[in-house]
Amino acid sequence: MTQAERPIKLSQLEHIKADSRFLRGTIDLGLADRTTGAISEPDTKLLKFHGSYMQDDRDVRDERRRQKLEPDYGFMVRVRLPGGMLTPQQWLGLDELANRYASNGLRITTRQTFQFHMIRKEHLRDFIGGINAIGLSTLAACGDDVRNVICSVNPKLSSTHAELYDWALKIMNHVKPRTTAYRELWIEKRERTSDGANDEEPLLGPAYLPRKFKFGIAIPPYNDIDVFAQDFGLIAILDEHNKLQGFNLAPGGSMGATAGDPKTYPSLGDLIGFVPPEHLLETCWHAIAVQRDFGDRGERKHARLKYTIDDRGLQWYHDELQSRLPFPIEPPRPYHFDHNGDRYGWVEGDDGRWHLTLQIPAGRIKDVEGRARQTGMREIARVHTGEFRMTCDQNLIIADVAPEDRAAIDALVEQYGLDDYKRASGIRLHALACVALPTCGLAMAESERYLPHILEKFEELLDRYGLRDEPIHFRLSGCPNSCSRSYMGEIGLIGRAIGKYDLRLGADHLGERMNGMYKENIGEAEILAALDEIFGRFAAERSAGEHFGDFVARVGLVEPPKRRPVINY
Ligand code: SRM
Ligand code: SF4
């Protein structure tokens, strides 16, 4: 039975979407209204599909309320950047837009793209228009649609990476929204949008998807995208000559959960089969269509693909997908991951070109006192002739550098202090933090702003046990939505209230096992006391080469969540 046939009460947002004339609503009127920095509540929901969230500066919220002023509204804008690739000219374009309109520089996200914060309403059209003018888009960067398709940035396999990057673009183009509202609002900048009578959404339908839907392509042996955290993970299968054979399919992942609601939970995807490259686009289309038809449109907290799969079974999802495809889904093929983080420094690709991975703490590229990262990247973009690649760990790669150009890049990297990766501790090199306060409306605790402090504290502890260089994966998030994929951290801190976090431990190093709860809702002193003891045990009792997360799981300090049972292929 499809969603339409089921007698459920649709959530309010389903009505807003269906009545929006393909995402138009009254966004045009809201943008023109100069009496407020905001737009209407229903329009904020539709604006997400256009790549923007209305937010307010939470640091000044109470003070403004006291002064009887409206909140300090601004708009977050997210770029859609499949595969995370950017030309130097595009970098310079984004940099200029950030300087002109945004409050906090450029922010690399955990899905390989950029966000900008606190764009004022009166500048939103010029900002999004400016992004389009440099050949990029924000359509479907947020909203109930297919989000930025991410892809491993394995620099060693340059030619395979180029091929897989191309697949990320193809998937995105194949399944993105078709509405012309985006063009009317942000490119043509029409004062009044049309009635959308000629629009069609052959895949997504007029009410779009029940919830966001995320694809990611991993290129073994790197799982640097956390492929099992995707709604629909794709694992590239290469033969012994690194020629692409096809893709293993791993649906059913996603991290988001609601504090105190056990019906919501993070989950990893599981294998249901393999398809060759020529069948990939059709497979992706129908993978989405199944969720469009069966996803829960009554309860948004229950509307991700993982819940559809868990309610009906992984085998059911496989069979339903198979019933829509004119070719067989084959059994999954063998693959092996050896890592799920970035590797820093210079790497030579299989084509003799060079790639330099830099560490960007929490992805924030901004000039601050004593550190001019934004200026440095601008200077690099002015001389670089290759491209830039964003990683899902909020870092960036200066990619495709000729051997003779390396010295010039190195000099700029050093001059602008972009070479932290040479000195940072193991845990610092493997730390991710979501944005959280002051812009995220859902933040329950600090994250990005807390990262430098808590890392120093962790390093003090690690130094006691000679563990400074230990590559411990640390993920910090300001709430259980886990935008830094904090359930995948060997150490995960998940915000529950100001100054309080759940301490979770025991994920593996391959992105194949989530962490488990160690202590709930505790403050910094308790977190440090707990880790002091566990780091001490780890140093004394670990077996040779054992990672921190594996140790914690082996000695039974936590019980990591279980994967779904394997299905019949
Ligand atoms: Fe996220 C919502 C930031 C990756 C799960 N996420 C939000 C919002 C838009 C808050 C909101 O709804 O009002 C955050 C904006 C903060 C701000 O001020 O900018 C936000 N999410 C981010 C970013 C920027 C985190 C970062 O520091 O890099 C990432 C942008 C990714 C991108 O470029 O598209 C980001 N979010 C993720 C990921 C990681 C991933 O996709 O690999 C997840 C976990 C995987 C998943 O989808 O479950 C994630 N974000 C969520 C959720 C939980 C969804 C759920 O099904 O429960 C929410 C809340 C929601 O959608 O209702 C959310
Ligand atoms: Fe905001 Fe929570 Fe996502 Fe952090 S994890 S950006 S606090 S929604």
XYZ file of C-alpha atoms and ligand atoms in Angstrom:
640
model
C 0.000 0.000 0.000
C 1.473 3.388 -0.898
C 1.460 6.405 1.358
C -1.376 7.982 -0.605
C -3.579 4.918 0.047
C -2.904 4.828 3.782
C -5.377 6.549 6.068
C -2.944 8.816 7.895
C -3.230 12.434 8.897
C -0.666 14.293 6.829
C 1.701 16.574 8.719
C 1.128 20.295 8.272
C 4.263 20.579 6.169
C 2.854 18.114 3.635
C 0.011 20.565 3.006
C 2.391 23.513 2.772
C 4.514 21.695 0.187
C 1.574 20.420 -1.862
C -0.069 23.868 -1.931
C 3.152 25.733 -2.697
C 2.881 25.711 -6.510
C 6.180 23.883 -6.750
C 7.994 25.692 -3.930
C 6.820 29.240 -4.646
C 4.526 29.935 -1.697
C 4.696 33.643 -1.005
C 8.486 33.841 -0.852
C 8.417 36.680 -3.419
C 6.144 38.793 -1.212
C 8.134 37.982 1.913
C 11.400 39.101 0.311
C 9.792 42.397 -0.710
C 8.417 43.163 2.764
C 10.867 45.621 4.329
C 8.991 45.980 7.643
C 10.668 42.882 9.069
C 13.898 40.951 8.636
C 11.872 37.726 8.554
C 9.609 35.883 6.121
C 6.442 33.980 7.021
C 6.628 30.617 8.812
C 5.298 28.545 5.863
C 7.721 30.302 3.512
C 10.667 29.446 5.794
C 9.826 25.782 5.160
C 9.744 26.258 1.389
C 12.880 28.402 1.369
C 14.860 25.384 2.604
C 14.370 23.693 -0.770
C 16.015 26.775 -2.295
C 19.036 26.199 -0.027
C 18.387 28.689 2.750
C 17.254 28.682 6.399
C 15.936 31.638 8.284
C 17.857 31.879 11.577
C 18.481 34.449 14.264
C 21.541 35.293 16.321
C 20.844 33.395 19.538
C 23.598 35.277 21.398
C 21.432 38.411 21.358
C 17.984 36.795 21.438
C 17.199 37.481 25.109
C 18.559 41.012 25.053
C 16.504 41.897 21.977
C 13.418 40.394 23.581
C 14.032 42.595 26.637
C 14.323 45.581 24.340
C 11.095 44.538 22.563
C 12.952 44.178 19.265
C 12.315 41.365 16.819
C 15.028 38.660 16.801
C 18.175 39.492 14.841
C 17.137 37.575 11.728
C 19.557 36.436 9.072
C 19.624 33.657 6.493
C 21.953 30.712 6.276
C 22.694 29.773 2.667
C 24.091 26.379 1.672
C 25.664 25.662 -1.710
C 24.907 22.460 -3.598
C 28.287 21.095 -4.582
C 28.083 17.406 -5.584
C 31.401 15.669 -4.975
C 32.733 18.817 -3.262
C 34.699 20.209 -6.206
C 35.337 23.898 -6.917
C 37.500 25.820 -9.402
C 39.813 28.588 -8.156
C 37.552 31.136 -9.906
C 34.541 29.762 -8.025
C 36.497 29.921 -4.783
C 37.235 33.596 -5.408
C 33.562 34.180 -6.235
C 32.360 32.580 -2.977
C 35.035 34.439 -1.041
C 33.861 37.763 -2.432
C 30.204 36.990 -1.689
C 31.139 36.001 1.866
C 33.019 39.255 2.390
C 30.222 41.348 0.993
C 27.176 39.736 2.590
C 27.938 37.069 5.226
C 28.920 37.465 8.866
C 31.348 34.658 9.501
C 33.479 33.797 6.471
C 33.107 30.527 4.566
C 32.157 27.339 6.392
C 32.972 23.904 4.918
C 30.256 21.451 5.940
C 30.285 17.758 6.775
C 28.735 17.154 3.343
C 31.570 18.642 1.320
C 30.062 21.995 0.579
C 29.834 25.548 1.949
C 27.502 27.427 4.208
C 27.295 31.152 4.804
C 25.597 32.754 7.776
C 23.505 35.805 8.606
C 22.777 37.025 5.098
C 20.189 39.781 5.515
C 16.866 39.367 3.777
C 17.440 42.336 1.485
C 20.657 40.728 0.205
C 19.376 37.189 -0.211
C 18.521 37.520 -3.898
C 21.916 39.014 -4.748
C 23.682 36.402 -2.667
C 21.971 33.365 -4.179
C 22.025 35.019 -7.607
C 25.771 35.538 -7.151
C 26.266 31.846 -6.403
C 24.446 30.966 -9.620
C 26.492 33.526 -11.553
C 29.656 31.520 -10.794
C 28.095 28.316 -12.097
C 26.921 26.882 -8.759
C 23.469 26.458 -7.249
C 21.740 26.203 -3.893
C 18.636 24.334 -5.107
C 18.045 21.217 -2.971
C 20.966 21.998 -0.660
C 18.322 21.747 2.103
C 14.653 20.588 2.192
C 12.761 17.320 1.612
C 14.676 16.351 -1.498
C 17.911 14.682 -2.486
C 20.725 16.514 -0.735
C 24.228 17.190 -1.938
C 25.528 13.890 -3.314
C 28.874 13.311 -1.649
C 31.834 11.354 -2.954
C 35.182 10.119 -1.586
C 38.087 12.350 -2.453
C 40.701 9.612 -2.593
C 43.587 11.555 -4.127
C 45.724 8.495 -4.798
C 43.216 7.267 -7.344
C 42.981 10.457 -9.400
C 41.450 8.934 -12.514
C 38.960 6.774 -10.585
C 38.107 9.748 -8.438
C 37.352 11.811 -11.544
C 35.058 9.069 -12.840
C 33.244 8.701 -9.505
C 32.965 12.472 -9.093
C 31.225 12.445 -12.450
C 28.745 9.884 -11.108
C 27.995 12.153 -8.138
C 27.163 14.947 -10.604
C 25.066 12.628 -12.755
C 23.013 11.349 -9.816
C 22.416 14.885 -8.572
C 21.319 16.121 -11.995
C 19.107 13.089 -12.539
C 17.120 13.464 -9.333
C 17.186 17.173 -8.478
C 13.936 19.192 -8.344
C 12.659 20.437 -11.687
C 10.662 23.425 -10.416
C 11.207 26.711 -12.261
C 10.493 28.635 -9.049
C 14.212 28.656 -8.287
C 15.084 30.342 -11.567
C 12.281 32.878 -11.197
C 13.242 33.875 -7.657
C 17.014 33.926 -7.659
C 18.252 34.147 -11.253
C 15.565 36.196 -12.978
C 14.815 37.883 -9.611
C 11.188 38.347 -10.575
C 9.223 40.614 -8.278
C 6.230 38.253 -8.615
C 6.740 34.587 -9.369
C 4.484 32.787 -11.866
C 1.691 30.367 -10.912
C 3.934 27.419 -11.767
C 1.211 25.926 -13.966
C 3.739 24.446 -16.387
C 5.967 22.900 -13.738
C 6.271 19.178 -13.196
C 8.167 16.999 -10.748
C 8.229 13.580 -12.408
C 10.207 11.952 -9.596
C 9.597 13.965 -6.454
C 5.949 14.854 -7.066
C 4.188 18.086 -6.054
C 4.630 17.396 -2.301
C 8.292 16.409 -2.756
C 9.791 13.722 -0.492
C 8.611 12.918 3.040
C 12.026 14.015 4.344
C 15.620 14.638 3.249
C 17.334 11.835 1.300
C 21.120 11.513 1.203
C 23.339 9.640 -1.253
C 27.077 9.170 -0.854
C 29.707 7.325 -2.906
C 32.678 5.768 -1.120
C 35.779 4.604 -2.991
C 37.384 1.780 -0.989
C 39.697 1.518 0.813
C 38.624 5.017 2.004
C 35.315 5.432 3.762
C 35.966 9.143 4.169
C 32.292 9.972 3.561
C 30.866 7.632 6.234
C 28.977 5.735 3.553
C 26.819 3.828 6.051
C 25.499 7.083 7.542
C 23.720 7.870 4.238
C 20.081 7.143 3.453
C 21.457 5.346 0.415
C 25.174 4.561 0.476
C 27.005 3.523 -2.689
C 30.300 1.669 -2.459
C 32.304 1.795 -5.680
C 33.612 -1.638 -6.621
C 36.897 -1.511 -8.537
C 38.746 -4.402 -10.160
C 42.451 -5.067 -9.648
C 43.291 -2.396 -12.279
C 41.072 0.131 -10.462
C 38.484 -0.056 -13.218
C 34.956 0.620 -12.012
C 32.756 -2.502 -11.969
C 29.711 -0.991 -10.331
C 28.277 -0.120 -6.932
C 27.246 -1.964 -3.801
C 23.973 -0.565 -2.463
C 23.665 0.208 1.271
C 20.344 1.848 2.199
C 19.002 2.676 5.650
C 21.554 4.943 7.316
C 21.136 8.362 8.938
C 22.111 9.855 12.264
C 19.349 12.188 13.437
C 17.529 11.402 16.676
C 15.458 13.333 19.207
C 16.620 13.487 22.825
C 14.415 11.376 25.078
C 12.408 9.812 22.230
C 13.455 6.160 21.866
C 11.361 5.801 18.709
C 14.027 7.891 16.978
C 17.579 6.614 16.671
C 20.748 6.739 14.579
C 21.244 3.850 12.233
C 23.784 2.533 9.743
C 22.878 1.380 6.265
C 23.154 -2.272 5.254
C 24.000 -4.017 2.010
C 21.188 -5.101 -0.299
C 23.067 -5.748 -3.538
C 25.164 -4.524 -6.435
C 24.434 -2.843 -9.765
C 26.773 -2.122 -12.687
C 27.367 1.539 -13.655
C 24.868 1.491 -16.543
C 22.040 0.768 -14.089
C 23.031 3.227 -11.389
C 20.838 6.187 -12.320
C 17.704 4.076 -12.697
C 18.454 2.383 -9.371
C 18.841 5.742 -7.614
C 15.614 7.051 -9.169
C 13.594 4.091 -7.918
C 15.331 3.989 -4.540
C 13.941 7.481 -4.048
C 10.557 6.613 -5.545
C 10.031 3.796 -3.025
C 10.610 6.229 -0.176
C 8.432 8.847 -1.881
C 5.589 6.316 -1.952
C 6.081 4.588 1.409
C 7.845 7.141 3.656
C 5.823 8.428 6.616
C 4.145 11.704 5.668
C 2.280 11.920 8.957
C 5.160 12.101 11.437
C 8.274 13.956 10.318
C 10.395 12.408 13.065
C 9.609 9.042 11.528
C 9.980 9.987 7.881
C 13.552 8.993 6.997
C 14.188 5.895 4.905
C 15.685 4.038 7.914
C 12.256 3.974 9.592
C 10.498 2.773 6.420
C 13.075 -0.015 6.243
C 12.871 -0.923 9.915
C 9.063 -0.917 9.918
C 8.832 -3.158 6.855
C 12.191 -4.952 6.768
C 15.360 -4.670 4.714
C 14.229 -7.630 2.609
C 10.971 -5.802 1.840
C 12.896 -2.732 0.665
C 15.120 -4.868 -1.545
C 12.105 -6.649 -3.038
C 10.110 -3.446 -3.563
C 13.082 -1.798 -5.283
C 13.678 -4.911 -7.372
C 10.025 -4.997 -8.465
C 10.475 -1.544 -10.052
C 13.704 -2.347 -11.909
C 13.912 -4.159 -15.282
C 17.284 -5.746 -14.377
C 18.344 -7.903 -11.426
C 19.953 -6.407 -8.334
C 23.001 -8.673 -8.017
C 24.501 -9.866 -4.706
C 26.904 -7.350 -3.140
C 30.555 -7.707 -4.124
C 33.535 -7.918 -1.752
C 35.242 -4.664 -0.753
C 37.483 -3.533 2.067
C 37.702 -0.247 3.983
C 40.800 0.634 5.949
C 39.979 4.162 7.135
C 37.211 6.727 7.562
C 39.081 10.002 8.020
C 41.188 12.373 5.936
C 44.883 11.880 5.277
C 46.885 15.076 5.489
C 49.772 16.491 3.526
C 50.873 15.929 -0.051
C 49.850 12.805 -1.947
C 50.787 11.942 -5.518
C 47.911 10.786 -7.683
C 48.114 7.899 -10.138
C 48.487 10.495 -12.913
C 51.592 12.145 -11.393
C 49.708 15.271 -10.215
C 49.816 16.251 -6.534
C 47.126 16.886 -3.903
C 47.568 18.667 -0.568
C 45.025 18.006 2.212
C 44.841 20.822 4.777
C 43.173 20.698 8.139
C 40.526 23.403 8.652
C 39.257 23.312 12.259
C 35.465 22.881 12.155
C 35.616 23.902 8.484
C 35.618 27.632 9.320
C 37.598 29.769 6.886
C 37.771 33.233 8.298
C 40.439 35.741 9.254
C 40.826 36.043 13.007
C 43.516 37.764 15.034
C 46.858 36.130 14.331
C 45.473 33.758 11.678
C 44.428 34.849 8.168
C 43.063 31.576 6.759
C 40.545 33.293 4.487
C 43.137 35.660 3.025
C 45.556 32.761 2.647
C 43.054 30.658 0.717
C 42.240 33.673 -1.481
C 45.941 34.073 -2.326
C 46.212 30.358 -3.095
C 43.095 30.518 -5.318
C 44.728 33.382 -7.249
C 47.734 31.263 -8.239
C 46.304 27.730 -8.238
C 45.535 26.241 -11.657
C 43.952 22.945 -10.529
C 40.863 22.646 -8.367
C 39.761 22.549 -4.739
C 37.993 19.598 -3.143
C 36.084 19.762 0.092
C 36.059 16.694 2.320
C 33.279 15.330 4.522
C 35.544 15.927 7.514
C 35.264 19.708 6.899
C 38.758 19.894 5.417
C 39.988 20.879 1.996
C 42.317 19.568 -0.652
C 44.317 21.760 -2.973
C 44.064 19.289 -5.816
C 45.638 18.668 -9.169
C 48.937 20.495 -8.662
C 51.813 20.067 -11.128
C 55.040 18.921 -9.404
C 56.748 22.219 -10.290
C 53.954 24.269 -8.640
C 54.152 22.586 -5.246
C 56.762 24.941 -3.796
C 54.667 28.063 -4.466
C 51.607 26.473 -2.803
C 53.707 25.325 0.160
C 55.056 28.855 0.652
C 51.536 30.344 0.816
C 50.274 27.570 3.085
C 53.088 28.312 5.504
C 52.832 32.104 5.226
C 49.134 32.061 6.176
C 49.347 29.439 8.895
C 47.358 26.839 6.964
C 49.858 24.132 7.889
C 48.400 23.110 11.273
C 48.270 19.563 10.029
C 52.050 19.296 10.452
C 51.893 19.914 14.198
C 48.416 18.951 15.380
C 47.795 16.088 17.792
C 46.161 12.891 16.534
C 42.799 13.744 18.060
C 42.854 17.313 16.674
C 43.478 15.972 13.172
C 40.422 13.762 13.489
C 37.978 16.157 15.147
C 34.698 17.380 13.660
C 32.249 19.862 15.155
C 28.881 21.012 13.877
C 27.949 24.708 13.730
C 25.530 24.857 16.724
C 25.374 28.232 18.538
C 24.790 31.027 17.811
C 22.996 30.364 14.509
C 21.543 26.868 14.698
C 17.989 27.048 15.989
C 18.152 23.438 17.239
C 21.398 23.678 19.231
C 21.122 22.594 22.853
C 24.829 23.139 23.606
C 27.938 24.710 22.072
C 29.874 22.793 19.459
C 32.080 24.668 16.962
C 32.911 27.340 19.550
C 33.619 24.703 22.226
C 35.925 22.608 20.031
C 39.228 24.508 20.623
C 38.774 24.447 24.402
C 37.773 20.812 24.773
C 40.536 19.695 22.420
C 43.128 21.387 24.630
C 41.698 19.561 27.635
C 41.752 16.234 25.806
C 45.339 16.836 24.713
C 46.407 17.474 28.321
C 44.961 14.088 29.261
C 46.404 12.286 26.255
C 49.854 13.733 27.027
C 49.745 12.089 30.464
C 49.648 8.696 28.802
C 51.926 9.335 25.805
C 48.923 9.265 23.459
C 49.314 12.683 21.766
C 49.714 11.213 18.284
C 46.974 8.621 18.655
C 44.534 9.190 15.740
C 41.353 9.180 17.822
C 38.230 10.167 15.904
C 36.343 12.780 17.915
C 32.933 14.110 16.842
C 31.212 16.938 18.695
C 27.640 18.041 18.070
C 25.373 20.561 19.746
C 22.330 18.256 19.790
C 21.344 14.654 18.981
C 20.728 15.476 15.302
C 24.412 14.716 14.951
C 25.363 16.893 11.998
C 29.010 16.029 12.671
C 28.001 12.339 12.526
C 28.873 12.175 16.214
C 27.522 8.618 16.535
C 30.470 7.608 14.323
C 33.130 9.013 16.676
C 35.440 6.843 18.738
C 34.606 9.648 21.160
C 31.275 11.366 20.553
C 29.995 14.307 22.573
C 26.357 15.130 21.912
C 24.865 18.296 23.382
C 21.882 17.944 25.708
C 21.853 21.361 27.453
C 24.251 24.273 27.842
C 27.463 22.705 29.204
C 26.005 19.147 29.198
C 26.768 16.348 26.755
C 26.187 12.643 26.299
C 29.563 10.917 26.239
C 29.503 8.109 23.683
C 32.426 5.825 22.947
C 33.508 2.888 20.880
C 32.898 3.513 17.157
C 35.464 1.871 14.915
C 37.977 3.443 12.530
C 36.303 2.241 9.377
C 32.863 3.817 9.711
C 31.282 0.376 10.106
C 30.294 0.532 13.785
C 28.575 3.322 15.735
C 29.512 4.280 19.267
C 27.445 3.438 22.339
C 26.329 5.508 25.333
C 28.911 5.709 28.120
C 27.433 8.469 30.319
C 24.401 10.617 29.685
C 24.035 14.368 30.105
C 27.263 15.170 31.960
C 29.406 18.302 32.298
C 33.033 18.902 31.362
C 34.557 17.828 34.689
C 32.812 14.446 34.522
C 33.721 13.989 30.853
C 37.399 14.643 31.577
C 37.443 12.426 34.661
C 35.897 9.569 32.693
C 38.314 9.945 29.788
C 41.319 10.305 32.080
C 40.615 6.870 33.469
C 39.832 5.289 30.085
C 42.872 6.803 28.331
C 45.005 5.396 31.191
C 43.537 1.932 30.705
C 43.915 2.193 26.931
C 47.624 3.068 27.219
C 48.241 0.182 29.628
C 45.995 -2.556 28.249
C 45.608 -2.036 24.477
C 46.773 -4.754 22.174
C 49.291 -3.962 19.430
C 47.917 -1.499 16.885
C 44.483 -1.449 18.530
C 42.465 1.730 17.987
C 40.832 3.536 20.901
C 37.259 2.783 19.801
C 38.021 -0.902 19.283
C 39.621 -1.091 22.722
C 36.612 0.507 24.404
C 34.267 -1.911 22.649
C 36.483 -4.949 23.316
C 36.741 -4.396 27.054
C 32.995 -3.850 27.235
C 32.859 -0.228 28.418
C 29.918 0.359 26.064
C 27.572 -1.724 23.995
C 27.676 -0.430 20.420
C 24.332 -0.596 18.547
C 23.722 -3.682 16.390
C 23.460 -3.721 12.567
C 20.403 -5.174 10.795
C 20.495 -8.899 10.019
C 21.893 -9.780 6.583
C 19.201 -10.407 3.925
C 18.893 -13.073 1.214
C 20.387 -11.695 -1.966
Fe 22.483 18.980 9.773
C 19.553 20.317 10.715
C 23.862 21.960 9.953
C 25.087 17.732 8.116
C 21.398 15.759 10.519
N 21.739 20.810 10.212
C 20.455 21.124 10.557
C 20.292 22.649 10.618
C 19.849 23.124 9.280
C 19.420 23.171 11.775
C 17.946 23.381 11.524
O 17.266 22.484 11.022
O 17.474 24.453 11.896
C 21.772 23.062 10.907
C 22.170 24.474 10.490
C 23.190 25.018 11.466
C 23.727 26.341 11.091
O 23.583 27.292 11.890
O 24.341 26.467 10.048
C 22.516 21.907 10.295
N 24.089 19.744 9.051
C 24.559 20.995 9.307
C 25.974 21.160 8.836
C 26.310 22.555 8.340
C 26.914 20.741 9.980
C 28.339 21.153 9.858
O 28.803 21.709 10.852
O 28.983 20.928 8.852
C 26.017 20.058 7.766
C 25.587 20.527 6.418
C 25.609 19.414 5.429
C 25.383 19.820 4.009
O 26.264 20.492 3.473
O 24.370 19.434 3.435
C 24.992 19.084 8.324
N 23.088 17.081 9.319
C 24.273 16.800 8.716
C 24.565 15.404 8.839
C 25.821 14.707 8.352
C 25.698 14.104 6.988
O 24.723 14.317 6.278
O 26.622 13.383 6.611
C 23.518 14.835 9.547
C 23.428 13.367 10.021
C 22.955 12.452 8.960
C 21.470 12.523 8.839
O 21.005 13.122 7.890
O 20.782 11.979 9.724
C 22.588 15.905 9.823
N 20.705 18.135 10.458
C 20.505 16.811 10.748
C 19.203 16.659 11.331
C 18.558 15.321 11.779
C 17.699 14.764 10.713
C 16.859 13.596 11.156
O 16.435 12.837 10.307
O 16.595 13.449 12.343
C 18.631 17.947 11.407
C 17.249 18.322 11.969
C 16.163 18.183 10.959
O 16.382 17.962 9.782
O 15.025 18.308 11.394
C 19.599 18.849 10.869
Fe 22.473 22.283 14.997
Fe 22.224 19.961 16.249
Fe 23.044 20.020 13.721
Fe 24.654 20.859 15.598
S 23.878 18.774 15.419
S 24.225 21.952 13.664
S 23.269 21.777 17.038
S 21.050 20.623 14.414
